[in-house]
Coordinates of C-alpha atoms in Angstrom, one line a residue:
Chain A
M1357 CA 90.9 84.4 -2.6
G1358 CA 92.9 87.2 -1.2
M1359 CA 93.3 88.9 -4.6
T1360 CA 89.6 88.8 -5.3
L1361 CA 88.8 90.6 -2.0
I1362 CA 88.9 93.9 -3.8
S1363 CA 86.7 93.1 -6.8
A1364 CA 83.4 92.6 -5.1
G1365 CA 81.7 92.5 -8.5
R1366 CA 83.0 89.1 -9.5
R1367 CA 80.4 86.5 -10.5
P1368 CA 80.0 83.6 -8.1
A1369 CA 82.3 80.7 -9.3
R1370 CA 80.5 77.7 -10.5
A1371 CA 81.1 75.3 -7.7
A1372 CA 80.7 71.5 -7.7
G1373 CA 78.8 71.2 -4.4
R1374 CA 75.8 73.3 -3.4
A1375 CA 77.1 73.6 0.1
G1376 CA 80.5 74.8 -1.2
A1377 CA 78.8 77.4 -3.4
S1378 CA 76.6 78.9 -0.7
Y1379 CA 79.6 78.9 1.7
R1380 CA 81.6 80.9 -0.9
R1381 CA 78.7 83.2 -1.6
R1382 CA 78.4 84.0 2.1
D1383 CA 82.1 84.8 2.1
K1384 CA 81.5 87.2 -0.8
Y1385 CA 78.7 88.9 0.9
I1386 CA 81.0 89.8 3.8
R1387 CA 82.9 91.9 1.3
F1388 CA 80.0 94.3 1.1
A1389 CA 80.8 95.2 4.7
L1390 CA 84.6 95.8 4.1
P1391 CA 84.5 99.6 3.5
A1392 CA 82.3 100.0 6.6
L1393 CA 84.8 97.8 8.6
L1394 CA 87.7 100.1 7.4
V1395 CA 85.8 103.1 8.6
V1396 CA 85.0 101.5 11.9
A1397 CA 88.6 100.5 12.3
A1398 CA 89.7 104.1 11.7
V1399 CA 87.2 106.0 13.7
I1400 CA 86.3 103.5 16.5
V1401 CA 89.0 100.9 16.9
F1402 CA 91.9 103.3 16.6
P1403 CA 90.6 105.6 19.4
W1404 CA 90.1 102.5 21.6
L1405 CA 93.7 101.3 21.2
Y1406 CA 95.0 104.8 21.7
T1407 CA 92.9 105.2 24.9
L1408 CA 94.1 101.9 26.3
F1409 CA 97.7 102.9 25.6
M1410 CA 97.3 106.3 27.1
S1411 CA 95.5 105.1 30.2
V1412 CA 98.8 103.6 31.4
Q1413 CA 100.8 106.7 30.7
E1414 CA 101.2 109.9 32.7
W1415 CA 100.8 112.7 30.3
Q1416 CA 99.6 116.2 30.6
V1417 CA 99.7 118.1 27.3
G1418 CA 102.9 120.1 27.2
S1419 CA 104.9 117.8 29.5
D1420 CA 106.7 114.5 28.8
R1421 CA 104.9 111.2 28.6
V1422 CA 105.9 108.6 31.2
F1423 CA 104.8 105.0 31.5
V1424 CA 103.2 104.6 34.9
G1425 CA 101.5 101.2 34.7
L1426 CA 98.1 101.1 36.5
D1427 CA 98.8 104.2 38.5
N1428 CA 96.0 106.2 36.8
Y1429 CA 93.5 103.5 37.7
A1430 CA 94.8 103.3 41.3
N1431 CA 94.4 107.1 41.5
L1432 CA 90.8 106.8 40.3
L1433 CA 90.1 104.4 43.1
R1434 CA 91.3 107.0 45.6
D1435 CA 89.7 110.0 43.9
T1436 CA 86.7 111.1 46.0
R1437 CA 85.6 113.6 43.3
F1438 CA 85.4 110.7 40.8
H1439 CA 83.5 108.5 43.4
A1440 CA 81.0 111.3 43.8
A1441 CA 80.6 111.6 40.1
V1442 CA 79.9 107.9 39.8
G1443 CA 77.3 108.1 42.5
R1444 CA 75.6 111.1 40.9
T1445 CA 75.6 109.3 37.5
L1446 CA 73.9 106.3 38.9
A1447 CA 71.3 108.3 40.8
Y1448 CA 70.6 110.3 37.6
T1449 CA 70.4 107.1 35.6
V1450 CA 67.9 105.4 37.9
L1451 CA 65.6 108.5 37.7
A1452 CA 66.2 109.1 34.0
V1453 CA 65.2 105.5 33.2
A1454 CA 62.2 105.1 35.5
L1455 CA 60.3 108.2 34.6
P1456 CA 60.5 108.0 30.8
V1457 CA 59.8 104.3 30.8
L1458 CA 56.7 104.8 33.0
L1459 CA 55.4 107.8 31.1
G1460 CA 56.4 106.4 27.7
T1461 CA 54.5 103.1 28.3
I1462 CA 51.4 105.0 29.3
A1463 CA 51.7 107.2 26.2
A1464 CA 52.2 104.1 24.0
V1465 CA 49.0 102.5 25.3
F1466 CA 47.2 105.8 24.5
F1467 CA 48.7 106.1 20.9
H1468 CA 48.0 102.4 20.2
R1469 CA 44.3 103.2 19.7
D1470 CA 43.0 104.4 16.4
F1471 CA 41.8 108.0 16.3
P1472 CA 41.6 110.8 13.8
W1473 CA 44.9 112.7 13.1
R1474 CA 46.8 110.0 15.1
G1475 CA 49.9 110.4 13.0
F1476 CA 49.9 114.1 13.3
F1477 CA 49.6 114.1 17.1
R1478 CA 52.2 111.3 17.4
G1479 CA 54.5 113.6 15.3
I1480 CA 54.0 116.4 17.8
F1481 CA 54.6 114.0 20.7
V1482 CA 58.0 112.8 19.3
L1483 CA 59.2 116.4 18.6
P1484 CA 61.3 116.7 21.8
M1485 CA 63.3 113.6 20.9
M1486 CA 64.3 115.0 17.5
A1487 CA 65.0 118.6 18.7
T1488 CA 68.6 119.8 19.1
P1489 CA 69.5 119.1 22.7
V1490 CA 71.6 122.2 23.2
A1491 CA 68.8 124.4 21.9
I1492 CA 66.4 122.7 24.2
A1493 CA 68.8 123.1 27.1
L1494 CA 68.9 126.8 26.5
V1495 CA 65.2 127.2 26.7
W1496 CA 65.0 125.1 29.9
T1497 CA 67.8 127.2 31.4
M1498 CA 65.6 130.2 31.0
M1499 CA 62.5 128.4 32.3
F1500 CA 64.5 127.3 35.4
H1501 CA 65.4 130.9 36.4
P1502 CA 64.4 131.2 40.1
Q1503 CA 63.1 134.8 39.9
L1504 CA 62.1 135.3 36.3
G1505 CA 61.6 131.7 35.0
V1506 CA 58.2 130.6 33.8
L1507 CA 58.3 127.3 35.8
N1508 CA 58.2 129.0 39.2
Y1509 CA 55.3 131.1 37.9
L1510 CA 53.5 127.9 36.9
L1511 CA 54.1 126.4 40.4
S1512 CA 52.7 129.6 42.0
L1513 CA 49.5 129.2 39.9
V1514 CA 48.8 125.8 41.5
G1515 CA 49.8 127.1 45.0
L1516 CA 53.3 125.4 45.2
P1517 CA 56.3 127.2 46.6
P1518 CA 59.1 128.2 44.1
S1519 CA 62.0 125.9 43.5
L1520 CA 65.7 126.8 42.9
W1521 CA 65.8 124.1 40.1
V1522 CA 69.3 123.8 38.7
Y1523 CA 70.6 126.7 40.9
A1524 CA 70.7 124.6 44.1
P1525 CA 72.8 121.5 44.8
N1526 CA 69.9 119.5 46.2
T1527 CA 67.5 120.1 43.3
V1528 CA 69.9 120.2 40.4
I1529 CA 69.8 116.5 39.6
P1530 CA 66.0 116.1 39.7
A1531 CA 65.7 119.2 37.6
L1532 CA 68.1 117.8 34.9
V1533 CA 66.2 114.5 35.0
L1534 CA 63.1 116.5 34.2
V1535 CA 64.7 117.8 31.0
E1536 CA 65.9 114.3 30.1
T1537 CA 62.5 112.9 30.8
W1538 CA 60.9 115.6 28.6
Q1539 CA 63.2 114.8 25.8
W1540 CA 63.4 111.0 25.8
T1541 CA 59.9 109.8 26.9
P1542 CA 59.0 109.7 23.1
L1543 CA 61.7 107.2 22.4
V1544 CA 60.2 104.8 25.0
M1545 CA 56.8 105.5 23.6
L1546 CA 57.9 104.5 20.1
I1547 CA 59.6 101.3 21.2
V1548 CA 56.6 100.1 23.3
L1549 CA 54.2 101.2 20.5
G1550 CA 56.1 98.8 18.2
G1551 CA 55.7 96.1 20.8
L1552 CA 51.9 96.8 21.1
A1553 CA 51.6 96.6 17.3
A1554 CA 53.4 93.2 17.2
M1555 CA 51.1 91.8 20.0
P1556 CA 48.9 88.9 19.0
T1557 CA 45.2 89.8 19.3
E1558 CA 43.7 86.5 20.3
P1559 CA 44.5 86.6 24.1
L1560 CA 43.2 90.1 24.2
E1561 CA 39.9 89.2 22.5
S1562 CA 39.3 86.2 24.6
A1563 CA 39.9 88.2 27.7
V1564 CA 37.4 90.8 26.6
V1565 CA 34.9 88.0 25.9
D1566 CA 35.5 86.6 29.4
G1567 CA 34.4 90.0 30.7
A1568 CA 37.8 91.4 31.9
G1569 CA 37.8 95.1 32.5
P1570 CA 40.4 97.4 30.8
W1571 CA 42.7 97.5 33.8
R1572 CA 42.7 93.7 34.1
V1573 CA 43.4 93.4 30.4
F1574 CA 46.3 95.8 30.7
R1575 CA 47.8 94.1 33.8
D1576 CA 47.3 90.4 32.8
I1577 CA 47.7 90.5 29.0
T1578 CA 49.1 93.7 27.5
L1579 CA 51.8 94.3 30.1
P1580 CA 53.3 90.7 30.1
L1581 CA 53.2 90.6 26.3
T1582 CA 55.0 93.9 25.8
L1583 CA 57.4 93.5 28.7
P1584 CA 60.3 92.4 26.3
F1585 CA 59.9 95.7 24.4
I1586 CA 59.7 97.7 27.6
M1587 CA 63.0 96.0 28.7
V1588 CA 64.6 97.0 25.4
A1589 CA 63.5 100.6 26.2
V1590 CA 65.0 100.2 29.7
V1591 CA 68.4 99.0 28.3
L1592 CA 68.6 101.8 25.7
R1593 CA 67.5 104.4 28.2
A1594 CA 70.1 103.2 30.8
I1595 CA 72.8 103.4 28.2
D1596 CA 71.8 106.9 27.1
A1597 CA 71.2 108.2 30.6
L1598 CA 74.7 107.1 31.7
K1599 CA 76.1 108.8 28.6
A1600 CA 74.0 112.0 29.0
F1601 CA 76.2 115.1 28.3
D1602 CA 74.7 117.8 26.1
T1603 CA 71.9 119.1 28.3
I1604 CA 73.8 118.7 31.5
F1605 CA 76.9 120.5 30.1
A1606 CA 74.9 123.2 28.4
I1607 CA 72.7 123.9 31.5
T1608 CA 75.0 123.6 34.5
Q1609 CA 78.5 122.5 33.3
G1610 CA 78.5 120.4 36.4
G1611 CA 77.5 123.1 38.8
P1612 CA 76.5 124.5 41.2
G1613 CA 80.0 123.6 42.6
T1614 CA 80.2 120.0 41.5
A1615 CA 76.6 119.1 42.4
S1616 CA 75.7 117.9 38.8
E1617 CA 79.2 116.7 37.8
T1618 CA 78.4 113.3 36.3
I1619 CA 81.2 110.9 35.0
N1620 CA 80.9 112.4 31.5
I1621 CA 81.3 116.0 32.8
Y1622 CA 84.2 115.0 35.0
L1623 CA 85.8 113.3 32.0
Y1624 CA 85.3 116.4 29.8
L1625 CA 86.9 118.6 32.4
Q1626 CA 89.9 116.3 33.0
A1627 CA 90.5 115.9 29.3
F1628 CA 89.8 119.3 27.8
S1629 CA 90.1 121.8 30.7
F1630 CA 93.0 120.2 32.6
F1631 CA 94.4 118.2 29.7
R1632 CA 95.3 115.3 31.9
I1633 CA 95.2 112.8 29.0
G1634 CA 96.5 109.7 30.8
H1635 CA 94.1 110.2 33.7
A1636 CA 91.1 111.0 31.4
S1637 CA 91.9 107.8 29.4
A1638 CA 91.7 105.7 32.5
V1639 CA 88.3 107.3 33.2
V1640 CA 87.1 106.4 29.7
V1641 CA 88.0 102.8 30.2
V1642 CA 86.3 102.6 33.6
F1643 CA 83.3 104.4 32.3
F1644 CA 82.9 102.1 29.3
L1645 CA 83.2 99.0 31.6
L1646 CA 80.5 100.4 33.8
I1647 CA 78.2 101.0 30.8
V1648 CA 78.9 97.5 29.5
A1649 CA 78.3 95.9 32.9
L1650 CA 75.0 97.7 33.3
A1651 CA 73.8 96.9 29.8
V1652 CA 74.8 93.2 30.1
G1653 CA 73.1 93.0 33.5
L1654 CA 69.9 94.5 32.1
L1655 CA 70.0 92.2 29.0
L1656 CA 70.2 89.2 31.4
V1657 CA 67.1 90.5 33.1
R1658 CA 65.5 90.9 29.7
Q1659 CA 66.2 87.2 28.9
R1660 CA 64.3 86.3 32.1
T1661 CA 61.3 88.4 31.2
K1662 CA 61.2 86.5 27.9
W1663 CA 60.9 83.2 29.6
A1664 CA 58.3 84.4 32.1
Chain B
M66 CA 37.7 101.6 22.6
G67 CA 35.1 104.3 23.1
V68 CA 36.8 106.5 20.6
A69 CA 36.4 104.1 17.7
T70 CA 32.7 103.8 18.2
S71 CA 32.1 107.6 18.6
A72 CA 33.0 108.0 15.0
L73 CA 29.8 106.1 14.0
P74 CA 26.7 108.1 13.1
R75 CA 24.6 108.6 16.2
R76 CA 21.3 106.7 16.6
Q77 CA 18.4 107.9 18.5
T78 CA 17.7 104.5 19.9
V79 CA 20.9 104.4 22.0
P80 CA 20.0 104.5 25.7
S81 CA 20.9 107.7 27.4
A82 CA 23.2 106.1 30.0
L83 CA 25.3 104.7 27.3
R84 CA 25.4 108.0 25.5
W85 CA 26.7 109.7 28.7
R86 CA 29.3 107.0 29.0
R87 CA 30.4 107.6 25.4
L88 CA 30.6 111.3 26.0
G89 CA 32.6 110.7 29.2
S90 CA 35.1 108.5 27.4
R91 CA 35.4 111.0 24.6
L92 CA 36.1 113.8 27.1
G93 CA 38.6 111.6 28.9
F94 CA 40.3 110.9 25.6
L95 CA 40.6 114.6 24.8
L96 CA 41.9 115.3 28.3
G97 CA 44.5 112.6 27.9
L98 CA 45.6 114.0 24.5
I99 CA 46.0 117.4 26.1
V100 CA 48.1 116.1 29.0
L101 CA 50.3 114.1 26.7
L102 CA 51.0 116.8 24.2
S103 CA 51.2 119.9 26.5
P104 CA 54.8 119.4 27.8
A105 CA 56.2 119.3 24.3
L106 CA 53.9 122.1 23.0
F107 CA 54.5 124.3 26.0
V108 CA 58.3 124.3 25.7
F109 CA 58.3 124.9 21.9
L110 CA 55.7 127.6 22.1
W111 CA 57.5 129.3 25.0
M112 CA 60.7 129.3 22.9
L113 CA 58.8 130.9 20.0
S114 CA 57.2 133.4 22.4
L115 CA 60.6 134.4 23.9
S116 CA 62.1 134.8 20.5
L117 CA 59.4 137.2 19.3
K118 CA 59.4 139.5 22.3
P119 CA 61.8 142.3 23.4
D120 CA 63.7 141.5 26.6
V121 CA 61.6 143.9 28.7
E122 CA 58.7 141.6 28.1
N123 CA 60.8 138.4 28.4
T124 CA 62.0 139.1 31.9
A125 CA 58.7 140.5 33.1
F126 CA 57.0 138.8 36.1
P127 CA 54.3 137.5 35.8
P128 CA 55.5 136.2 32.4
V129 CA 54.0 137.6 29.2
F130 CA 52.8 134.5 27.2
I131 CA 51.5 136.1 24.0
P132 CA 53.8 138.9 22.6
T133 CA 52.0 142.3 22.8
S134 CA 54.2 143.7 20.0
P135 CA 55.8 140.8 18.1
T136 CA 59.2 141.6 16.7
L137 CA 61.8 139.9 14.6
G138 CA 64.5 142.1 16.1
N139 CA 66.0 139.1 18.1
F140 CA 66.6 137.1 14.9
R141 CA 68.1 140.1 13.2
E142 CA 70.5 140.6 16.2
V143 CA 71.5 136.9 16.1
F144 CA 72.6 137.1 12.5
A145 CA 74.1 140.6 12.9
T146 CA 76.3 140.0 15.9
S147 CA 77.7 136.6 15.0
P148 CA 78.4 134.8 11.7
F149 CA 75.3 132.6 12.2
A150 CA 74.9 132.1 8.4
L151 CA 78.4 130.6 8.3
Y152 CA 77.6 128.3 11.2
A153 CA 74.4 127.2 9.5
R154 CA 76.4 126.5 6.4
N155 CA 78.9 124.5 8.4
S156 CA 76.1 122.5 10.0
F157 CA 74.5 121.8 6.7
V158 CA 77.7 120.7 5.0
V159 CA 78.8 118.5 7.8
A160 CA 75.5 116.8 8.3
T161 CA 74.9 116.3 4.5
A162 CA 78.4 115.0 3.8
A163 CA 78.4 112.6 6.8
T164 CA 75.0 111.3 5.8
L165 CA 76.0 110.7 2.2
L166 CA 79.2 108.9 3.3
S167 CA 77.3 106.9 5.8
L168 CA 74.9 105.7 3.1
L169 CA 77.7 105.0 0.6
V170 CA 79.5 102.7 3.1
G171 CA 76.6 101.7 5.3
V172 CA 74.0 100.5 2.8
P173 CA 76.3 97.8 1.3
A174 CA 77.4 96.8 4.8
G175 CA 73.8 96.4 5.9
Y176 CA 73.2 94.2 2.9
G177 CA 76.4 92.1 3.4
I178 CA 75.6 91.6 7.1
A179 CA 72.0 90.6 6.4
K180 CA 72.9 88.2 3.6
A181 CA 75.9 86.6 5.3
K182 CA 74.0 86.5 8.6
A183 CA 77.1 88.0 10.2
H184 CA 75.6 89.1 13.4
G185 CA 78.9 89.3 15.0
L186 CA 79.5 92.4 12.9
A187 CA 76.2 93.8 14.1
F188 CA 77.7 93.6 17.6
V189 CA 80.2 96.2 16.6
V190 CA 77.3 98.5 15.9
L191 CA 76.0 97.8 19.4
V192 CA 79.3 98.6 21.0
S193 CA 79.5 101.9 19.2
R194 CA 76.0 102.6 20.5
M195 CA 77.3 102.1 24.1
T196 CA 80.5 104.1 23.8
P197 CA 80.3 107.6 25.1
G198 CA 81.1 110.1 22.4
L199 CA 83.6 111.8 24.6
S200 CA 85.8 108.7 24.8
Y201 CA 86.6 109.0 21.1
L202 CA 87.5 112.6 21.4
I203 CA 90.9 112.5 23.1
P204 CA 92.5 110.3 20.4
W205 CA 90.7 112.2 17.6
F206 CA 91.8 115.5 19.0
M207 CA 95.4 114.3 19.0
L208 CA 95.1 112.7 15.6
F209 CA 93.6 115.6 13.8
R210 CA 96.2 117.9 15.4
A211 CA 98.9 115.7 14.1
L212 CA 97.4 115.5 10.6
G213 CA 96.7 119.3 10.6
L214 CA 93.0 118.7 10.1
H215 CA 91.9 120.1 13.4
N216 CA 90.3 123.3 12.1
T217 CA 88.7 121.8 9.0
L218 CA 85.2 120.6 8.3
W219 CA 86.7 117.3 7.3
A220 CA 87.5 116.5 10.9
L221 CA 83.8 117.0 11.8
I222 CA 82.6 115.0 8.8
I223 CA 84.8 112.1 9.6
T224 CA 83.8 112.1 13.3
H225 CA 80.1 112.4 12.4
L226 CA 80.4 109.1 10.6
V227 CA 80.3 107.6 14.1
I228 CA 76.8 108.9 14.4
G229 CA 75.5 108.1 10.9
L230 CA 77.1 104.8 10.1
P231 CA 75.7 102.7 12.9
I232 CA 72.2 104.1 12.3
T233 CA 72.5 103.3 8.6
I234 CA 73.9 99.8 9.1
W235 CA 71.2 99.0 11.7
V236 CA 68.3 100.3 9.7
M237 CA 69.4 98.8 6.4
M238 CA 70.2 95.4 8.0
G239 CA 66.6 95.2 9.1
F240 CA 65.3 96.2 5.7
F241 CA 67.4 93.7 3.8
E242 CA 66.5 90.9 6.2
D243 CA 62.8 91.5 5.5
L244 CA 63.3 91.5 1.8
H245 CA 62.2 88.4 -0.1
P246 CA 65.3 86.7 -1.5
E247 CA 63.5 85.2 -4.6
L248 CA 64.1 88.2 -6.8
E249 CA 67.8 88.4 -6.2
E250 CA 68.0 84.6 -6.6
A251 CA 66.3 84.9 -10.0
A252 CA 68.8 87.6 -11.0
L253 CA 71.7 85.3 -9.9
V254 CA 70.3 82.4 -11.8
D255 CA 70.1 84.6 -14.9
G256 CA 73.9 85.1 -14.5
A257 CA 74.1 88.4 -12.7
G258 CA 76.9 88.8 -10.2
I259 CA 76.1 89.4 -6.6
W260 CA 77.1 93.0 -7.0
A261 CA 74.7 93.5 -9.8
A262 CA 72.0 91.7 -7.9
F263 CA 72.5 94.1 -5.0
R264 CA 72.7 97.2 -7.2
D265 CA 69.8 96.4 -9.6
V266 CA 67.5 94.4 -7.5
A267 CA 67.9 94.7 -3.7
M268 CA 68.9 98.3 -3.5
P269 CA 66.0 99.8 -5.4
L270 CA 63.6 97.7 -3.3
A271 CA 65.2 99.0 -0.1
R272 CA 64.8 102.7 -1.1
P273 CA 62.3 103.4 1.8
G274 CA 64.9 102.1 4.2
M275 CA 67.6 104.4 2.8
V276 CA 65.2 107.3 3.2
V277 CA 64.7 106.4 6.9
A278 CA 68.4 105.9 7.5
A279 CA 69.3 109.2 5.7
I280 CA 66.7 111.2 7.7
L281 CA 67.9 109.8 11.1
A282 CA 71.6 110.2 10.2
F283 CA 71.1 113.8 9.1
I284 CA 69.1 114.8 12.1
F285 CA 71.4 113.3 14.7
S286 CA 74.4 114.7 12.9
W287 CA 72.8 118.1 12.8
N288 CA 72.0 117.9 16.5
N289 CA 75.4 116.7 17.6
F290 CA 77.2 119.0 20.0
I291 CA 79.9 117.1 21.7
F292 CA 82.2 116.4 18.7
A293 CA 82.1 120.0 17.4
V294 CA 82.5 121.6 20.8
V295 CA 86.0 120.0 21.1
L296 CA 87.1 119.8 17.5
A297 CA 85.7 122.9 15.8
G298 CA 87.7 126.1 15.3
P299 CA 86.3 129.6 15.1
D300 CA 85.5 129.1 11.4
T301 CA 84.2 125.6 11.5
R302 CA 81.7 125.9 14.3
T303 CA 78.4 124.2 13.8
L304 CA 75.1 125.6 15.0
P305 CA 74.8 123.8 18.3
V306 CA 78.3 125.0 19.4
A307 CA 77.4 128.6 18.2
V308 CA 74.2 128.5 20.2
F309 CA 76.1 127.3 23.3
N310 CA 78.5 130.2 23.0
V311 CA 75.6 132.7 22.9
L312 CA 74.4 131.1 26.1
T313 CA 77.7 131.5 27.9
F314 CA 78.2 135.1 26.9
E315 CA 74.7 136.6 27.1
Q316 CA 73.1 135.3 30.3
L317 CA 70.0 137.5 30.3
A318 CA 69.5 138.4 26.6
W319 CA 66.6 135.9 26.5
G320 CA 65.1 137.0 23.3
K321 CA 68.3 136.6 21.4
L322 CA 69.0 133.3 23.1
A323 CA 65.6 131.9 22.2
A324 CA 65.9 133.2 18.6
A325 CA 69.3 131.4 18.2
A326 CA 67.9 128.2 19.7
L327 CA 64.9 128.3 17.3
V328 CA 67.1 128.9 14.3
V329 CA 69.1 125.8 15.2
T330 CA 66.3 123.4 15.9
L331 CA 63.5 124.6 13.6
P332 CA 64.8 122.8 10.5
V333 CA 64.8 119.6 12.4
L334 CA 61.4 120.1 13.9
L335 CA 59.9 120.8 10.5
L336 CA 61.6 117.8 9.0
T337 CA 60.2 115.7 11.9
V338 CA 56.6 116.8 11.4
F339 CA 56.8 116.2 7.6
V340 CA 58.4 112.8 7.7
Q341 CA 57.2 111.6 11.1
R342 CA 56.0 108.3 9.5
Q343 CA 59.6 107.4 8.4
I344 CA 61.0 108.5 11.7
V345 CA 58.6 106.4 13.6
A346 CA 59.4 103.4 11.4
G347 CA 63.2 103.9 11.9
M348 CA 63.1 104.5 15.6
T349 CA 60.8 101.6 16.4
T350 CA 63.0 99.1 14.5
G351 CA 66.4 100.4 15.5
G352 CA 65.9 102.4 18.7
M353 CA 69.0 104.2 17.6
K354 CA 70.2 107.7 18.4
G355 CA 73.4 109.5 18.0

């Protein structure tokens, strides 16, 4: 068996039992995935092993590497700058999940109807999601400018006072969430739109026959039936919001001060500005566990929405 | 609901109250469409406007929305003051090579996983979706340094497989699972090997899926910033890194900044408009992004 692993083109051996044949064939189909598994091992598994190893070493590039056990993790527990970064990341995530999911669901209901040029308009709607994040970040940086930016001009048109946007510690996180919401609402829209398309039509029709208004139909039928898809959107959004890097880094680099330093930005600075490899590796491990915990938690919630 | 009916030819017998209601729902629909599309349109049109104006107009207050004397000077300056053409070439080479390699490895993998129902392997894809890109970078940075690859495009191509491969496997898995197995079974009964059944029967049928996977892998590789910002040297910079450098050095040269941003993102935007159907198909099934 081991020899033939390489030659995926072999014909299936004529086996005596049907069960045996299908078992062997299943085995052979796995071979199609072998090259991919090799790549995964090289580019994904190797970094993980290296990171786990480094997270128990004290090593700053240029100095000697020393085994320190769990010291890096213990230091993280005491590091108030890291704690603040975790808090900011969670706040950012809550906002950057809630807003796109709310707006994306509304947009999906809108695009679910049939109207002329629907595909074209949907194409325009999804543009933010496909645009290069760094390029977008650049445009938003200019729009956020407190004196010359177009956003404060727009606020003045509707009689609102100007904001300092990303230039003040207390508004920087909401302003960054605005960019994230602008960019990723389309992804939620597409996922929920898929859910609406897969929805059975009978309950809807019978409700309309029973004389239910559009809001009642949405609340009692559309929403419960698409809830599993909305939960998928919530899980994906949560993972992406926790990992958000490009726009935050390009717009503020964690500033002003450390007011927008999320875990990812903190990690970048520790690893590639201060070159504290051991410390940064411990951050990676803790960060990943946080993402997994949140994703698993949300998936459990999703299971419950399926039963409801 | 009102929209579908409004397409019908008007009849004189319709009571006027109903006609007003139809008109109302039609106006409401148009208003909704404008509200939904204006954030996207505003940002992109503002980017275009900034890129076509001299900086005197760009930093005027109140803002000038429509350029009074449109100029391509900002674009000329972008290409004259930095090797933007080289960066564009780097971006194109890296995204294309990473996409092709992802297809080469990912299409058979998607087939194998779908056929063997090895969903444990699909879990690997999910984990890679959850891992922050930065966490790969410390080991890679050290590895590429040790191998002497740290200033080459190869380093970027290999790392961009992390973006393209999961997308490809995920999309192809879905496509191959939906494929009716009878045709391959017939080929197998006729004495073809499973490799031939894959190559001659399943793969041609899954061509639409490969198009979806290739488009998404290319776009997310093109857009990637985090890998190149750490791993690229002066000659191997990709466009997102180049545009970020313009930002840090030229705080108030808004015309040039917007022109650079437009050069980076315009190819992707055009691609999106032309193939939005495939993108929508890919994103709704996979919900993947780099």
